Tab-separated table of C-alpha atoms in Angstrom:
chain	number	residue	atom	x	y	z
A	1	MET	CA	-146.160	121.961	151.736
A	2	GLY	CA	-147.343	121.626	148.035
A	3	TYR	CA	-146.748	124.656	145.882
A	4	LEU	CA	-148.259	125.648	142.748
A	5	ILE	CA	-145.329	126.722	140.532
A	6	ARG	CA	-146.536	128.958	137.628
A	7	PRO	CA	-145.890	131.930	135.604
A	8	VAL	CA	-147.183	135.225	136.917
A	9	LYS	CA	-150.393	136.498	135.397
A	10	ALA	CA	-150.674	139.956	133.987
A	11	ASP	CA	-153.384	141.171	136.463
A	12	GLU	CA	-150.808	140.143	139.362
A	13	TRP	CA	-148.335	142.953	138.657
A	14	LYS	CA	-148.775	144.398	142.211
A	15	ARG	CA	-148.279	141.081	143.873
A	16	LEU	CA	-145.119	140.896	141.616
A	17	ARG	CA	-143.824	144.372	142.672
A	18	GLU	CA	-144.443	143.325	146.362
A	19	LEU	CA	-142.392	140.275	146.206
A	20	ARG	CA	-139.594	141.819	144.280
A	21	LEU	CA	-139.346	144.676	146.813
A	22	ALA	CA	-139.480	141.929	149.746
A	23	ALA	CA	-136.523	140.285	148.040
A	24	LEU	CA	-134.636	143.493	147.826
A	25	SER	CA	-135.415	144.163	151.586
A	26	ASP	CA	-133.784	140.694	152.509
A	27	PRO	CA	-130.673	140.990	154.691
A	28	VAL	CA	-128.737	139.282	151.915
A	29	ALA	CA	-129.891	141.432	149.104
A	30	ARG	CA	-126.757	143.444	148.741
A	31	ILE	CA	-124.987	140.162	147.666
A	32	ALA	CA	-127.862	138.535	145.800
A	33	PHE	CA	-129.303	141.311	143.682
A	34	ASN	CA	-127.641	143.945	141.624
A	35	GLU	CA	-130.580	146.559	141.807
A	36	PRO	CA	-131.013	148.519	144.910
A	37	PHE	CA	-134.314	148.761	146.582
A	38	GLU	CA	-134.788	152.470	146.132
A	39	LYS	CA	-134.323	152.194	142.373
A	40	VAL	CA	-136.804	149.372	142.042
A	41	ALA	CA	-139.271	150.969	144.587
A	42	ALA	CA	-139.479	153.987	142.351
A	43	TYR	CA	-140.348	151.936	138.880
A	44	PRO	CA	-143.632	153.293	137.498
A	45	ASP	CA	-146.505	150.818	137.607
A	46	GLU	CA	-146.087	150.378	133.914
A	47	VAL	CA	-142.742	148.504	134.405
A	48	TRP	CA	-144.494	145.974	136.736
A	49	GLN	CA	-147.364	145.606	134.367
A	50	ARG	CA	-145.316	144.959	131.289
A	51	ARG	CA	-143.096	142.302	133.395
A	52	ALA	CA	-146.436	140.414	134.652
A	53	ALA	CA	-147.832	140.535	131.070
A	54	ARG	CA	-144.577	139.089	129.386
A	55	SER	CA	-144.723	136.266	131.858
A	56	ASP	CA	-148.479	135.711	131.077
A	57	GLU	CA	-147.638	135.544	127.434
A	58	ASP	CA	-144.877	132.906	127.986
A	59	ARG	CA	-142.278	135.574	126.929
A	60	ASP	CA	-139.152	136.183	128.498
A	61	PRO	CA	-138.031	137.318	130.914
A	62	LEU	CA	-140.522	135.037	132.560
A	63	THR	CA	-141.269	135.003	136.227
A	64	PHE	CA	-142.367	131.845	137.857
A	65	ILE	CA	-143.862	132.149	141.380
A	66	GLY	CA	-144.434	129.459	144.151
A	67	GLU	CA	-147.940	129.921	145.288
A	68	ALA	CA	-148.799	128.164	148.766
A	69	PRO	CA	-151.990	126.584	149.269
A	70	ASP	CA	-153.245	129.594	151.047
A	71	GLY	CA	-152.744	131.659	148.076
A	72	SER	CA	-149.576	133.346	149.335
A	73	TRP	CA	-146.618	133.694	147.141
A	74	GLY	CA	-143.614	131.959	148.898
A	75	GLY	CA	-140.924	132.794	146.328
A	76	MET	CA	-139.991	133.477	142.613
A	77	VAL	CA	-137.285	133.013	140.022
A	78	VAL	CA	-136.949	134.754	136.540
A	79	VAL	CA	-135.530	133.103	133.550
A	80	LEU	CA	-134.603	134.654	130.126
A	81	VAL	CA	-132.926	133.613	127.095
A	82	GLU	CA	-129.630	135.418	126.043
A	83	GLN	CA	-127.212	135.227	123.254
A	84	GLU	CA	-123.939	137.051	122.708
A	85	ASP	CA	-122.984	137.916	119.118
A	86	ALA	CA	-119.712	136.231	119.492
A	87	ASP	CA	-117.467	134.573	122.251
A	88	GLU	CA	-113.824	135.457	122.783
A	89	ARG	CA	-112.655	133.059	120.079
A	90	GLY	CA	-114.699	135.005	117.437
A	91	GLY	CA	-117.547	132.141	116.888
A	92	GLY	CA	-121.067	132.573	117.610
A	93	GLU	CA	-122.561	130.801	120.789
A	94	ALA	CA	-125.757	129.049	121.182
A	95	PRO	CA	-128.418	130.854	123.109
A	96	TRP	CA	-128.680	130.087	126.991
A	97	ALA	CA	-131.087	130.574	129.595
A	98	HIS	CA	-130.017	133.009	132.383
A	99	VAL	CA	-131.504	132.660	135.807
A	100	VAL	CA	-131.964	135.956	137.930
A	101	GLY	CA	-133.943	137.265	140.643
A	102	VAL	CA	-133.979	134.082	142.841
A	103	TYR	CA	-135.998	134.900	146.125
A	104	VAL	CA	-137.856	132.596	148.677
A	105	ARG	CA	-139.294	134.237	151.736
A	106	PRO	CA	-137.752	133.230	154.985
A	107	GLU	CA	-140.827	131.364	156.115
A	108	HIS	CA	-140.841	129.181	153.071
A	109	ARG	CA	-137.084	128.409	153.017
A	110	GLY	CA	-136.345	124.754	153.503
A	111	THR	CA	-139.584	123.404	152.090
A	112	GLY	CA	-138.156	122.649	148.637
A	113	LEU	CA	-139.863	125.511	147.048
A	114	VAL	CA	-136.644	126.870	145.550
A	115	ARG	CA	-136.028	123.519	143.842
A	116	ASP	CA	-139.377	123.441	142.397
A	117	LEU	CA	-139.074	126.958	141.117
A	118	PHE	CA	-135.527	125.982	139.455
A	119	ALA	CA	-137.098	122.822	137.940
A	120	ALA	CA	-139.832	124.959	136.274
A	121	ALA	CA	-137.223	127.497	135.084
A	122	VAL	CA	-134.999	124.811	133.678
A	123	GLU	CA	-137.929	122.831	132.018
A	124	TRP	CA	-139.128	126.113	130.331
A	125	ALA	CA	-135.518	126.892	129.033
A	126	TRP	CA	-135.022	123.298	127.537
A	127	SER	CA	-138.611	123.448	126.076
A	128	ARG	CA	-137.669	126.374	123.963
A	129	SER	CA	-137.362	125.789	120.169
A	130	GLY	CA	-135.224	127.166	117.341
A	131	PRO	CA	-132.490	127.424	118.264
A	132	ALA	CA	-132.477	125.253	121.365
A	133	VAL	CA	-131.049	126.418	124.553
A	134	GLU	CA	-127.962	124.104	125.618
A	135	ARG	CA	-127.191	125.721	128.968
A	136	VAL	CA	-128.836	127.529	132.013
A	137	ARG	CA	-126.563	129.755	133.785
A	138	LEU	CA	-126.419	132.300	136.649
A	139	TRP	CA	-124.017	134.469	138.611
A	140	VAL	CA	-123.448	134.198	142.186
A	141	HIS	CA	-121.545	136.602	144.595
A	142	GLN	CA	-118.363	135.295	146.147
A	143	GLU	CA	-119.992	135.768	149.695
A	144	ASN	CA	-123.034	134.048	148.980
A	145	ASP	CA	-122.022	130.621	149.881
A	146	ARG	CA	-125.544	129.519	150.826
A	147	ALA	CA	-126.787	130.172	147.278
A	148	ALA	CA	-123.637	128.539	145.677
A	149	ALA	CA	-124.198	125.504	147.731
A	150	LEU	CA	-127.914	125.228	146.685
A	151	TYR	CA	-126.909	125.701	143.026
A	152	ARG	CA	-124.287	122.892	143.108
A	153	SER	CA	-127.050	120.604	144.597
A	154	LEU	CA	-129.196	121.416	141.749
A	155	GLY	CA	-126.341	120.399	139.341
A	156	PHE	CA	-124.790	123.708	138.455
A	157	VAL	CA	-121.088	123.932	138.289
A	158	GLU	CA	-118.553	126.869	138.084
A	159	THR	CA	-117.370	127.471	134.576
A	160	GLY	CA	-114.161	129.614	135.506
A	161	ARG	CA	-115.970	132.901	134.298
A	162	THR	CA	-115.833	135.791	136.691
A	163	MET	CA	-116.942	139.253	136.718
A	164	ALA	CA	-116.788	142.172	139.057
A	165	ASP	CA	-119.779	142.925	141.128
A	166	PRO	CA	-121.559	145.876	139.360
A	167	LYS	CA	-122.129	147.409	142.641
A	168	ASP	CA	-118.526	146.891	144.273
A	169	GLU	CA	-115.551	146.546	141.882
A	170	GLY	CA	-113.539	144.874	144.704
A	171	ALA	CA	-115.967	141.794	144.857
A	172	VAL	CA	-116.258	138.980	142.449
A	173	GLU	CA	-119.209	137.076	141.019
A	174	TYR	CA	-118.636	133.839	139.354
A	175	GLU	CA	-120.708	132.005	136.831
A	176	MET	CA	-122.250	128.756	137.402
A	177	ALA	CA	-123.869	126.672	134.627
A	178	LEU	CA	-126.060	123.777	134.098
A	179	GLU	CA	-125.549	121.861	130.718
A	180	ARG	CA	-128.426	120.272	128.807
A	181	ALA	CA	-128.044	116.354	129.456
């Protein structure tokens, strides 16, 4: 199935909200996402309008969607650019792109859609100017083996950095990154 991969448009905020809530309703949401359904469902319309408008203006966080030939949205990925003031050695760090909010509806899984979404997110990150993004990263929950395998197949590697799951201090998330070639 051929998908149109594109940023969300400002007037599509209701569809964006629906897709995000579908993601947070997925059975793996507890390990895949850090925001609970109840919190996100309570966001006012202005939050969704702002998120959609930023993507439409090519500003991060930018949400890419995969639109099927019938107009339905099969999935999404969100990418933003971050930069820490300093790393643990005291030096500045180049900005990186951070991929979050990866979701593909069950009926669209296995179609290659997630690969196309990632390709768009990475291409967008690499195309940023001054200062250039040198790395795309994401965090994956220790129990999310399926996602980790997908990220490895896309060229992401574990960096050795970990953090406690914000929802469960007893669980760990680990960083995976893709370096600019």
